[in-house]
Coordinates of C-alpha atoms and ligand atoms in Angstrom, one line a residue:
M12 CA 0.0 0.0 0.0
M13 CA 1.3 3.4 -1.0
T14 CA 1.0 5.4 2.3
L15 CA 2.2 8.6 0.7
Q16 CA -0.5 8.5 -1.9
G17 CA -2.5 11.8 -2.0
R18 CA -0.7 13.2 1.1
R19 CA 0.1 16.9 0.9
V20 CA 3.8 17.5 1.5
L21 CA 5.5 20.9 1.5
V22 CA 9.3 20.6 0.9
A23 CA 11.2 23.7 2.1
I24 CA 14.7 23.9 0.8
T25 CA 17.3 26.0 2.5
G26 CA 20.8 27.0 1.3
G27 CA 23.1 24.0 1.6
I28 CA 25.0 21.9 -1.0
A29 CA 22.6 19.1 -0.2
A30 CA 19.8 21.1 -1.9
Y31 CA 20.6 19.1 -5.1
K32 CA 19.6 15.9 -3.3
C33 CA 16.1 17.4 -2.9
V34 CA 15.5 17.2 -6.7
E35 CA 15.6 13.4 -6.3
L36 CA 13.6 13.6 -3.1
V37 CA 10.7 15.5 -4.8
R38 CA 10.8 13.1 -7.7
R39 CA 10.5 10.1 -5.4
L40 CA 7.6 11.8 -3.4
K41 CA 5.9 12.3 -6.8
D42 CA 6.5 8.7 -7.8
R43 CA 4.7 7.7 -4.6
Q44 CA 1.8 9.9 -5.7
A45 CA 2.2 12.5 -3.0
Q46 CA 1.1 16.0 -3.7
V47 CA 4.2 18.1 -3.4
R48 CA 4.8 21.8 -3.3
V49 CA 8.3 23.4 -2.9
L50 CA 9.4 26.5 -1.0
M51 CA 12.9 27.8 -1.5
T52 CA 14.8 30.3 0.6
E53 CA 16.9 32.9 -1.2
S54 CA 20.2 31.1 -0.5
A55 CA 18.8 27.7 -1.6
Q56 CA 18.3 29.3 -5.1
A57 CA 22.0 29.9 -5.3
F58 CA 22.5 26.1 -5.3
V59 CA 19.6 24.9 -7.5
G60 CA 17.2 27.0 -9.6
P61 CA 13.5 27.2 -8.8
L62 CA 12.8 26.1 -12.4
T63 CA 14.3 22.6 -11.7
F64 CA 11.9 22.2 -8.8
Q65 CA 9.0 23.5 -10.8
A66 CA 9.7 20.9 -13.4
V67 CA 9.9 18.0 -11.0
S68 CA 7.0 19.0 -8.7
G69 CA 4.8 20.2 -11.5
E70 CA 3.8 23.2 -9.4
P71 CA 5.1 26.8 -9.2
V72 CA 7.8 27.2 -6.6
H73 CA 7.3 29.5 -3.6
T74 CA 10.1 31.9 -2.9
E75 CA 8.8 35.3 -1.7
L76 CA 7.1 36.3 1.5
L77 CA 5.7 39.5 0.0
D78 CA 4.9 38.4 -3.5
P79 CA 1.7 40.2 -4.7
A80 CA 0.8 37.4 -7.1
A81 CA 1.4 34.7 -4.6
E82 CA -0.5 36.5 -1.9
Q83 CA -3.6 36.7 -4.1
G84 CA -3.5 33.0 -4.7
M85 CA -1.5 30.7 -2.4
G86 CA 0.0 33.1 0.2
H87 CA 2.0 31.9 3.2
I88 CA -1.0 31.2 5.3
E89 CA -2.7 29.2 2.6
L90 CA 0.5 27.3 1.8
A91 CA 0.9 26.5 5.6
R92 CA -2.8 25.3 5.7
W93 CA -2.5 23.3 2.5
A94 CA 0.4 21.2 3.8
E95 CA -0.3 18.2 6.0
F96 CA 3.5 17.7 6.5
M97 CA 6.3 20.3 6.2
L98 CA 9.8 19.0 5.6
V99 CA 12.7 21.4 5.7
A100 CA 15.5 19.7 3.8
P101 CA 18.4 20.5 3.9
A102 CA 18.0 22.4 7.2
T103 CA 21.1 24.5 7.6
A104 CA 22.4 25.6 11.0
N105 CA 21.2 29.1 10.3
H106 CA 17.6 28.0 9.5
M107 CA 17.5 25.6 12.5
A108 CA 18.3 28.6 14.7
R109 CA 15.7 30.8 13.0
L110 CA 13.0 28.1 13.2
A111 CA 13.8 27.4 16.9
Q112 CA 13.5 31.2 17.6
G113 CA 10.3 31.7 15.5
F114 CA 11.6 34.4 13.1
A115 CA 9.0 35.3 10.5
D116 CA 10.8 37.7 8.3
D117 CA 11.1 35.3 5.3
L118 CA 8.6 33.0 3.7
L119 CA 10.0 29.8 5.4
G120 CA 9.8 31.3 8.9
A121 CA 6.2 32.6 8.3
V122 CA 4.9 29.3 6.8
W123 CA 6.7 27.4 9.6
L124 CA 4.8 29.4 12.3
A125 CA 1.5 29.1 10.5
H126 CA 1.7 25.4 9.8
A127 CA -0.2 23.3 12.3
G128 CA 0.7 19.8 10.9
Q129 CA 3.7 17.6 11.5
K130 CA 7.0 19.5 11.0
I131 CA 10.1 17.6 10.0
I132 CA 13.7 18.8 9.4
A133 CA 16.6 17.0 7.8
P134 CA 19.8 18.9 9.0
A135 CA 22.8 19.2 6.8
M136 CA 26.0 21.0 7.8
N137 CA 29.7 20.5 8.5
Q138 CA 30.3 17.9 11.3
Q139 CA 31.9 20.5 13.6
M140 CA 28.9 22.8 13.1
W141 CA 26.5 20.0 13.9
R142 CA 28.4 19.3 17.2
A143 CA 28.4 23.0 18.2
P144 CA 26.5 23.5 21.5
A145 CA 24.4 26.2 19.9
V146 CA 23.2 23.9 17.1
Q147 CA 22.5 21.1 19.6
R148 CA 20.6 23.6 21.8
N149 CA 18.5 24.6 18.8
A150 CA 17.9 20.9 17.9
A151 CA 16.7 20.3 21.5
V152 CA 14.3 23.3 21.3
L153 CA 12.9 22.1 18.0
Q154 CA 12.4 18.6 19.4
G155 CA 10.7 20.1 22.4
D156 CA 8.4 21.8 20.0
E157 CA 7.6 18.3 18.6
V158 CA 9.6 18.8 15.4
L159 CA 10.8 15.5 14.0
I160 CA 14.6 15.6 13.3
L161 CA 15.7 13.0 10.7
G162 CA 19.4 12.5 10.4
P163 CA 22.0 13.8 9.9
A164 CA 24.0 10.8 8.6
S165 CA 27.7 10.4 9.1
G166 CA 30.2 10.2 6.4
A167 CA 32.4 12.1 4.0
Q168 CA 31.4 15.7 3.7
A169 CA 31.5 18.2 0.8
C170 CA 34.1 20.2 2.8
G171 CA 36.4 17.2 3.1
D172 CA 35.6 16.5 6.8
V173 CA 34.2 13.1 7.9
G174 CA 31.5 12.9 10.6
P175 CA 27.9 13.6 11.4
G176 CA 26.2 16.3 9.3
R177 CA 25.3 14.8 5.9
M178 CA 21.7 15.1 4.9
L179 CA 20.1 11.7 4.7
E180 CA 20.0 10.3 1.2
P181 CA 16.5 10.8 -0.4
A182 CA 15.7 7.0 -0.2
D183 CA 16.6 6.9 3.5
L184 CA 14.7 10.1 4.2
L185 CA 11.7 8.8 2.5
A186 CA 11.9 5.4 4.3
Q187 CA 12.0 7.2 7.7
L188 CA 9.2 9.5 6.7
E189 CA 7.0 6.6 5.7
A190 CA 7.8 4.7 8.9
L191 CA 7.3 7.6 11.2
C192 CA 4.6 9.7 9.7
F193 CA 2.8 7.6 7.2
R194 CA 2.8 4.2 8.7
K195 CA -0.4 2.2 8.3
D196 CA 0.6 -0.7 10.5
L197 CA -2.7 -1.0 12.4
H198 CA -5.0 -2.2 9.7
G199 CA -7.5 -4.7 11.2
L200 CA -7.0 -3.5 14.8
K201 CA -10.4 -2.6 16.3
V202 CA -10.3 0.2 18.9
V203 CA -13.0 1.7 21.0
V204 CA -12.4 5.1 22.7
T205 CA -14.7 7.1 25.1
A206 CA -14.2 10.8 25.3
G207 CA -15.7 14.0 26.7
P208 CA -18.0 14.6 29.6
T209 CA -21.4 13.1 30.1
R210 CA -24.5 15.0 31.0
E211 CA -26.9 13.7 33.6
R212 CA -30.3 15.4 33.3
L213 CA -32.2 16.8 36.3
D214 CA -35.2 18.0 34.4
P215 CA -35.9 19.1 30.8
V216 CA -33.6 22.1 31.0
R217 CA -30.9 21.3 33.5
Y218 CA -28.1 18.8 33.8
I219 CA -25.0 17.8 35.9
S220 CA -21.7 17.6 34.0
N221 CA -18.0 18.5 34.2
F222 CA -15.4 20.5 32.4
S223 CA -13.9 17.8 30.2
S224 CA -13.1 19.1 26.7
G225 CA -12.8 15.7 25.1
K226 CA -9.4 16.7 23.5
M227 CA -7.4 13.8 25.0
G228 CA -9.8 11.2 23.8
Y229 CA -10.1 12.7 20.4
A230 CA -6.3 12.8 20.1
V231 CA -6.2 9.1 21.1
A232 CA -8.8 8.2 18.5
E233 CA -6.9 10.2 15.9
A234 CA -3.6 8.6 16.8
F235 CA -5.0 5.1 16.2
A236 CA -6.9 6.1 13.1
E237 CA -3.9 7.7 11.4
R238 CA -2.1 4.4 11.6
G239 CA -5.0 2.6 9.9
A240 CA -6.9 1.2 12.9
D241 CA -10.6 0.8 12.8
V242 CA -11.8 3.3 15.5
D243 CA -15.1 3.9 17.2
L244 CA -15.3 7.0 19.3
V245 CA -18.1 7.1 21.8
S246 CA -18.3 10.7 22.6
G247 CA -20.2 12.9 25.1
P248 CA -21.1 16.5 24.1
V249 CA -18.0 18.3 23.0
Q250 CA -17.0 21.2 20.6
L251 CA -14.6 19.2 18.5
S252 CA -14.6 17.9 14.9
T253 CA -14.4 14.2 14.3
P254 CA -10.9 13.1 13.4
V255 CA -10.4 11.7 9.8
G256 CA -11.1 8.0 9.6
V257 CA -12.9 7.8 12.9
R258 CA -16.5 6.6 13.4
R259 CA -18.2 8.8 16.0
I260 CA -21.2 7.8 18.1
D261 CA -22.7 10.7 20.0
V262 CA -24.2 10.1 23.4
E263 CA -25.3 12.3 26.3
S264 CA -25.5 10.4 29.5
A265 CA -23.3 7.8 31.3
G266 CA -26.2 5.3 30.7
E267 CA -26.1 5.9 26.9
M268 CA -22.3 5.7 26.8
H269 CA -22.4 2.4 28.7
K270 CA -24.9 0.9 26.3
E271 CA -23.0 2.0 23.2
V272 CA -19.7 0.8 24.6
M273 CA -21.0 -2.6 25.7
L274 CA -22.3 -3.2 22.1
L275 CA -18.8 -2.6 20.7
A276 CA -16.3 -3.6 23.4
S277 CA -16.4 -7.4 23.0
F278 CA -15.5 -7.1 19.4
A279 CA -12.6 -4.7 20.1
D280 CA -8.9 -5.4 20.5
V281 CA -8.3 -2.2 22.5
F282 CA -10.5 -0.1 24.7
V283 CA -9.4 3.3 25.9
A284 CA -11.6 5.1 28.4
T285 CA -10.7 8.8 28.5
A286 CA -14.3 10.0 29.1
A287 CA -15.0 12.0 32.3
V288 CA -18.1 10.0 33.0
A289 CA -20.3 11.6 35.6
D290 CA -20.2 9.4 38.8
F291 CA -23.8 10.1 39.7
R292 CA -27.2 10.7 38.2
V293 CA -30.5 11.7 39.8
D294 CA -32.6 8.7 40.6
A295 CA -35.6 10.1 38.7
V296 CA -35.4 12.8 36.0
A297 CA -38.2 15.3 36.6
A298 CA -40.7 15.3 33.8
Q299 CA -41.3 19.1 34.1
K300 CA -38.9 21.9 34.9
I301 CA -38.2 22.0 38.6
K302 CA -39.5 25.3 40.1
K303 CA -37.3 27.3 42.4
D304 CA -38.2 27.0 46.1
A305 CA -36.8 29.3 48.8
S306 CA -36.0 26.2 50.9
G307 CA -33.5 25.0 48.2
L308 CA -33.4 21.8 46.3
Q309 CA -32.6 18.3 47.5
L310 CA -31.3 15.9 44.8
N311 CA -31.2 12.2 45.3
L312 CA -28.1 11.0 43.4
V313 CA -27.4 7.4 42.6
P314 CA -24.1 6.0 41.2
N315 CA -23.6 5.4 37.5
T316 CA -22.4 2.1 36.3
D317 CA -18.6 2.0 35.8
I318 CA -18.1 1.5 32.0
L319 CA -14.4 0.9 32.3
A320 CA -14.8 -1.7 35.0
D321 CA -17.6 -3.5 33.1
V322 CA -15.4 -3.8 30.0
A323 CA -12.4 -5.0 32.1
S324 CA -14.7 -7.7 33.5
L325 CA -15.7 -9.2 30.2
S326 CA -14.8 -12.8 29.8
E327 CA -11.2 -13.5 28.7
E328 CA -12.1 -14.6 25.1
C329 CA -13.8 -11.3 24.3
R330 CA -12.0 -8.9 26.5
P331 CA -10.0 -6.2 24.8
F332 CA -6.8 -4.7 26.1
V333 CA -8.2 -2.2 28.6
V334 CA -6.8 1.2 29.3
G335 CA -8.2 3.6 31.8
F336 CA -7.5 7.3 32.7
A337 CA -7.2 8.8 36.1
A338 CA -7.4 12.4 37.1
E339 CA -5.6 12.9 40.4
T340 CA -4.6 15.9 42.4
Q341 CA -2.1 14.2 44.8
Q342 CA -0.1 10.9 45.0
V343 CA -0.7 10.4 41.3
Q344 CA 1.1 7.1 41.0
H345 CA -0.2 5.7 44.3
F346 CA -3.9 6.3 43.5
G347 CA -3.3 5.4 39.8
R348 CA -2.0 2.0 40.8
D349 CA -4.8 1.4 43.2
K350 CA -7.3 2.1 40.3
L351 CA -5.4 -0.2 37.9
E352 CA -5.7 -3.1 40.3
R353 CA -9.2 -2.4 41.6
K354 CA -10.7 -2.1 38.1
R355 CA -8.5 -5.0 36.7
L356 CA -7.0 -2.8 34.0
D357 CA -4.1 -3.6 31.7
M358 CA -2.9 0.0 31.8
I359 CA -3.8 3.3 33.3
A360 CA -2.8 6.8 32.2
C361 CA -2.7 9.2 35.1
N362 CA -3.0 13.0 34.9
D363 CA -2.0 15.3 37.6
V364 CA -4.9 17.7 37.2
S365 CA -3.5 20.0 39.9
A366 CA -0.6 21.0 37.5
P367 CA -1.2 24.6 36.2
G368 CA -2.0 24.8 32.5
L369 CA -2.4 21.0 32.0
G370 CA -5.2 18.6 31.7
F371 CA -8.9 19.6 31.5
G372 CA -9.6 22.0 28.6
S373 CA -5.9 22.5 27.8
D374 CA -4.2 21.4 24.6
R375 CA -1.3 20.1 26.7
N376 CA -0.9 17.4 29.2
A377 CA 1.6 15.1 30.9
L378 CA 1.0 11.5 31.9
W379 CA 2.2 8.7 34.1
L380 CA 1.5 5.3 32.4
L381 CA 1.3 2.4 34.8
W382 CA 0.8 -1.3 34.1
K383 CA 1.2 -4.4 36.2
D384 CA 4.9 -4.6 36.4
G385 CA 6.1 -1.3 35.1
S386 CA 5.5 2.4 34.5
C387 CA 6.8 5.3 32.5
Q388 CA 6.4 9.0 32.5
L389 CA 5.4 11.0 29.4
A390 CA 6.7 14.5 29.7
E391 CA 4.5 17.6 29.1
A392 CA 3.6 17.8 25.4
S393 CA 0.6 18.5 23.2
K394 CA -2.3 16.0 23.7
K395 CA -1.8 14.9 20.1
H396 CA 1.9 14.1 20.7
L397 CA 1.1 12.3 24.0
A398 CA -1.6 10.3 22.2
R399 CA 0.8 9.0 19.7
Q400 CA 3.2 8.0 22.4
L401 CA 0.4 6.4 24.3
V402 CA -0.6 4.3 21.3
D403 CA 3.0 3.0 21.0
H404 CA 3.0 2.0 24.7
I405 CA -0.4 0.3 24.4
L406 CA 0.8 -1.7 21.5
E407 CA 4.1 -2.7 23.2
Q408 CA 2.3 -3.8 26.4
R409 CA -0.4 -5.6 24.5
T410 CA 2.3 -7.6 22.7
R411 CA 4.2 -8.2 25.9
Q412 CA 1.1 -9.5 27.7
G413 CA 0.8 -12.1 25.0
V414 CA -1.7 -10.8 22.4
H415 CA -0.4 -11.4 18.9
D416 CA -2.4 -10.8 15.8
Ligands
CTP514 N1 -15.0 5.6 34.0 C1 -16.0 4.9 33.3 N2 -17.3 4.9 33.8 C2 -17.6 5.5 34.9 C3 -16.7 6.2 35.6 C4 -15.4 6.3 35.2 O1 -15.7 4.3 32.3 N3 -18.9 5.5 35.3 C5 -13.6 5.6 33.6 C6 -13.1 6.9 33.0 O2 -13.3 7.0 31.6 C7 -11.6 6.8 33.4 C8 -11.6 6.1 34.7 O3 -12.8 5.3 34.7 O4 -11.0 6.0 32.5 C9 -11.6 7.0 35.8 O5 -11.9 6.3 37.0 P1 -12.6 6.9 38.2 O6 -12.7 5.9 39.3 O7 -13.9 7.6 37.8 O8 -11.6 8.0 38.5 P2 -11.7 9.3 39.1 O9 -12.8 10.1 38.4 O10 -10.3 9.8 39.1 O11 -12.3 8.9 40.5 P3 -11.9 8.9 42.0 O12 -10.5 9.5 42.1 O13 -12.9 9.6 42.6 O14 -11.9 7.4 42.3

């Protein structure tokens, strides 16, 4: 299967001798039926002419930030939005520094900042320059911003030195790109994810709920789907669009979520419960709007069924690999492990919801993953990035615990 087929890749070329290798790179991307657009910095054009890239990509090459013609058509914002993936190759030391700092005084810098998809760089420079502390600092900053750094390779350099700093060969670059960004290795894996809050009605106009945004669960569903898994997302009410390739089942209450999940779970290979399910509901929903009363309002709350625990108790032959989430404000690992054991889970992802700026509603999070005989910490990152790491850990533990497809 050609995983690059139809994908929109923006190749940004900066001024290094390895720019010539990108002619071959663009050709190979086109051979794999990717849609390719090329951006060149001014110094890149000193190494290879834009016409060459226009010929191999079949598209006009983008070179100017303030180009009246381009701004009418595909300006920097449109170009950034068009791309699913942005690959800077070769990435010189100068441009790594500029990208790490967020300069926007040229087309590359502006598109880089405006691009919300996966960013990748393929560094190329002299081996001593690559080893320089400033370059390594910039590489660390870019990695911290979730930029994927491919290479550099080691070997003989154009300047006569030998060492790390060569841009990866186009075939290697493409192989790594395909493995890391375009892999479709989860075909046939059935996944059920719950996300968002639930609403427990009190009367026709009121409900009890919580502040869950659903972002973590949507990111988990997306991370499985982008690798080709078959994903059902059972979602409470949220303001998020459905990730590509995911089947979404909208529910309102914990009871509805329970019903939909139990229909799907015994056919699933993996179940991930990220939903903030309301723990209680009123014993009887009032048929008419409850009128205010100076003496206040007494609600009789009864517990909701624990969806996660019910899935974990399915019989061995139809039980998926079960992953729960825990929101804790203290002793995160201690309470997480207790929940793991009590609910008989295979893995639990614990958030520290007391950490400022993370968790509920935020685009960022940090997680502790716990399983029977191990644990690992996923450092603060975007929920999308964490979700991809979580998928890798789930697959690894599922294989370790003896499930082989
Ligand atoms: N969960 C569920 N069904 C419920 C309640 C919770 O599936 N009725 C799932 C959540 O999706 C999450 C995990 O269980 O994966 C959270 O467990 P829970 O015991 O509710 O954790 P907390 O809300 O952190 O509860 P507490 O700390 O009060 O025990």
